[in-house]
Amino acid sequence: MKRSEVNRDNLSPMMQQYMEIKDEYENELLLYRLGDFYELFFEDALIASRELELTLTGRVAGLEERVPMCGVPHHTVKSYIEKLVSKGYRVAIVEQLEDPKTAKGMVKRGVVDVFSKGTIADADLLNAKESSCISSLLLFDEVIVMCILDLSTSYLATLTIPNALDKLVNEIHNYNIKEVVVKSDFDKSIINILKTNYGIEISYNDLFIEDKYATLINKINDIRIKMGVKHLFYYVDHKILKDLSYITDIDYINRNLYLEMDIHTIRNLELTETVRLKDRMYSLIWLIDKCKTAMGSRKLKLWLLNPLKDKEKIYERYDKIEKLNNEFILKDELKKALFEIYDLERLTGKTINGALNPRDLIQLKKSLEVLPQIKEICQKLNFNYNINTHQNIYDILEKALIEDAPISLKEGGIIKDGYNQELDEIKSIRSGGKEFIAQFEEKIKNQTGIKNLKIGYNKVFGYYIEVSKGQKNLVKEEFKWERRQTLTNGERYISPELKEKEAMILNAEEKINNLEYDLFMEIKEIIKKEIVNIKNTADIISELDCLVALAVCSEEYNLIRPNLNMEHVVEIKNGRHPVVEIVNKKEYVPNDCILNKGINTLLITGPNMSGKSTFMRQLAIMSILAQMGSFVPATSANLPIFDKIFTRIGASDDLVSGESTFMVEMKEAKNAILNATSDSLILFDELGRGTATYDGISLAQGILEYISENIHAITLFSTHYHELTHLEKKYPNIKNVHVSAIEENNSITFLHKVKNGAIDKSYGIHVARLAGMPDKLLNRATDILNNYEKKKNNNPHNEIQLSLDFTKDEKDDEIKTKLKDLDVLNISPIEALNILYELKKDIDKDN
């Protein structure tokens, strides 16, 4: 049964109300609160039952046929919302908007919250170590204005980027944007790629908010950014129903301040997840994230993806790490204090977004409790942080909240005795009432002689007197008890005196719960007024957490403070790849990486499995660590400040877009060649292997020559094309190095040591033997190789691949010039023979 097929006049009042609300939320799955369950109906029920594996039932709704229905318990609804949103659905929550006791007729209901991929603000539904953002995209001329919002922390930022898909994808990845809001006329090809290739949720909105939030919006000078914020705010305010009044500031991101890395570089270097398993474990962030707070972990990831270019700011972080390592006792005290702090950023977000519960306020109180200690430690370390301890908020929370307060807001047990006089008085009445019940039970036992009777309570009858079956004959009419329920083992009664006291006790209980709820909301409003200050404190704490984490890493992984230069010089002694070193069970072999003035390219040869890729990656990772403010894995390091890093490492097809390995190679290489500067770092690993040998060598040499002649970027270029090693003679800025190996008894041992000069041969068959290829196959491959080598030795011209030289032959040009100038129609035969003889003599002389 479909919703559109139903005659609404025949529906029950409750279902008519549902249909009216659903009309306004056609694109959302509507979770409609009925009692202790959230119910879904019609098509929503069919979808939810399939996606959540729920039993599909039906509900009588005034029609001949029951309407499809499924539901989830209210206390577990968050897990179901998370599943639906992760599958790409939007979810709207419908609650009662008035008290059923005071409502006339049908209780009013309405949508109170909407969840989508980018607008989840509830910390319970989010990965603690990952940000989760929504962004609006507006196109102006040739640029895209991005306005980025993290609702869980109320962080708002904006940046302007060129209208290029790769730039857009990079920023979406950098800020973990889950959802983008665009106008209906936005470029459909970009939308399709974002949705299909990267799983980004696309939402449409053509309207801009007016008047509301003017305090923030009017502070924005750039009209394009102002339009972007108004576009995003309209969507979040009107469609997602979130209050944005507590966002008072906007972060203007200047891309020129940060080292630029595209999404391919981030993936190839495995900065945030591994290439093979797409998992955080064994990535660089996994290794260095020693943070004690969730907000610290999120900031550290942002530092990693946005390394600095300002030498002074980088050195400021080095100084603090060095200070922490020198003052190791204070560092340990700081670590312990940070461990006591909960996620202040998301706690402030909960306060704003209405999801705050008593347990959250307990977490806030415990976090504030250690701030004076952290402030004192920072003063001893001479760190220039102005930490607000929020003593007034702490005092209120300490005085008001019971330590083991429940999560629920409406069941009482939240507020301490002594906080509110009226509450204390009502509690006294309740306490006296409960005491009365115990006394009343003892009294009627003595009066009636029924020694095993007891006073009980349930929601149906309230307080009752229960008498066992064996003693019910002792109940006399003069007691004026009224029988209410017959049980297998006895009878239940009520009495006028008991009912009178029950009214007093139950009214007190209800008054207590209502008053505690009101007091909680008052405390919440007090905290709301301090939100901006608490957010500033959270920012400082998260930065401290990052610095302590990097200091811990420097000790644990034996990292050193690098020097930074602007002279394009790389001087690394005993450099290491930090992740490989920790994960690899074998002893790690460190390597030097030296590019002095005048040398900007290392041409790296060596067998597969020897460590070429690791050597290349470790330079990039060391540079990223250095520019994010971390110490680096080496015994000494002098590194240039890079503006961009480009990588082409690994070979794989892009199945989604239908591109071959070679096409992917060429696109990534093109990106580097067109965008790199002399201050950039380029890593090309076996470029050209995705096509035929001649094409591969030609392209590889062409690219190397172009970089050397036009870009002058620091470049690490690994290759199996030994023919390229002659370029060292032609270009003084290219230097040959190789990863050494020893061949003994038809086997190979990798030394993983990088040495000067080119390697003299390949070891492909040996590597195949290590991989466990059958001996018969390997023996045949050896025979074929020997035949090729014999042909090469007998006639080098037959094996062009092994002796190909792409250098321009000046003698050829000279001969061409002579022939071009020759007037063949006006010379005699004997003159022609003499010219031919001279040309042949010149050629023979050179050979």
Coordinates of N, CA and C in Angstrom, one line a residue, residues 19 47 59 62 110 144 211 247 253 360 363 434 455 523 636 661 676 788 838:
M19 N 0.1 12.0 8.0 CA 0.2 12.4 6.6 C 0.5 13.8 6.4
I47 N 11.2 0.7 3.5 CA 12.6 1.0 3.4 C 13.3 0.6 4.7
R59 N -0.8 -1.6 10.8 CA -1.5 -0.8 11.9 C -2.9 -0.5 11.3
G62 N -8.0 3.1 10.1 CA -9.3 3.5 9.6 C -9.6 3.0 8.2
G110 N 5.1 17.3 15.9 CA 5.9 18.0 14.8 C 7.3 17.5 14.7
I144 N 35.1 28.9 -6.7 CA 34.0 28.3 -5.8 C 34.2 28.8 -4.4
D211 N 17.8 38.6 7.3 CA 17.5 39.2 8.7 C 18.1 38.3 9.8
I247 N 26.7 30.6 16.8 CA 27.9 30.8 16.0 C 28.2 32.2 15.8
I253 N 39.9 30.8 5.9 CA 41.0 29.9 5.6 C 41.8 30.5 4.4
D360 N 26.2 14.6 30.5 CA 27.0 15.6 29.8 C 27.5 16.7 30.7
Q363 N 30.2 15.5 32.8 CA 31.5 15.5 32.0 C 32.1 16.9 31.9
K434 N 6.9 8.3 51.9 CA 7.4 6.9 51.8 C 7.6 6.3 53.2
I455 N 2.5 -3.7 51.3 CA 2.1 -2.6 50.5 C 3.0 -2.6 49.2
I523 N 20.2 25.9 34.3 CA 21.7 25.7 34.3 C 22.2 25.7 32.9
S636 N 69.9 13.6 12.0 CA 69.9 15.0 11.7 C 69.1 15.3 10.4
T661 N 45.3 2.0 -15.7 CA 46.4 2.3 -14.9 C 47.2 3.5 -15.5
A676 N 53.3 22.2 -10.1 CA 54.5 22.3 -9.2 C 55.3 23.6 -9.5
Y788 N 68.0 -13.0 -24.8 CA 68.0 -11.6 -25.1 C 69.3 -10.9 -24.9
E838 N 82.1 11.9 -49.1 CA 82.5 12.7 -47.9 C 81.5 12.4 -46.7

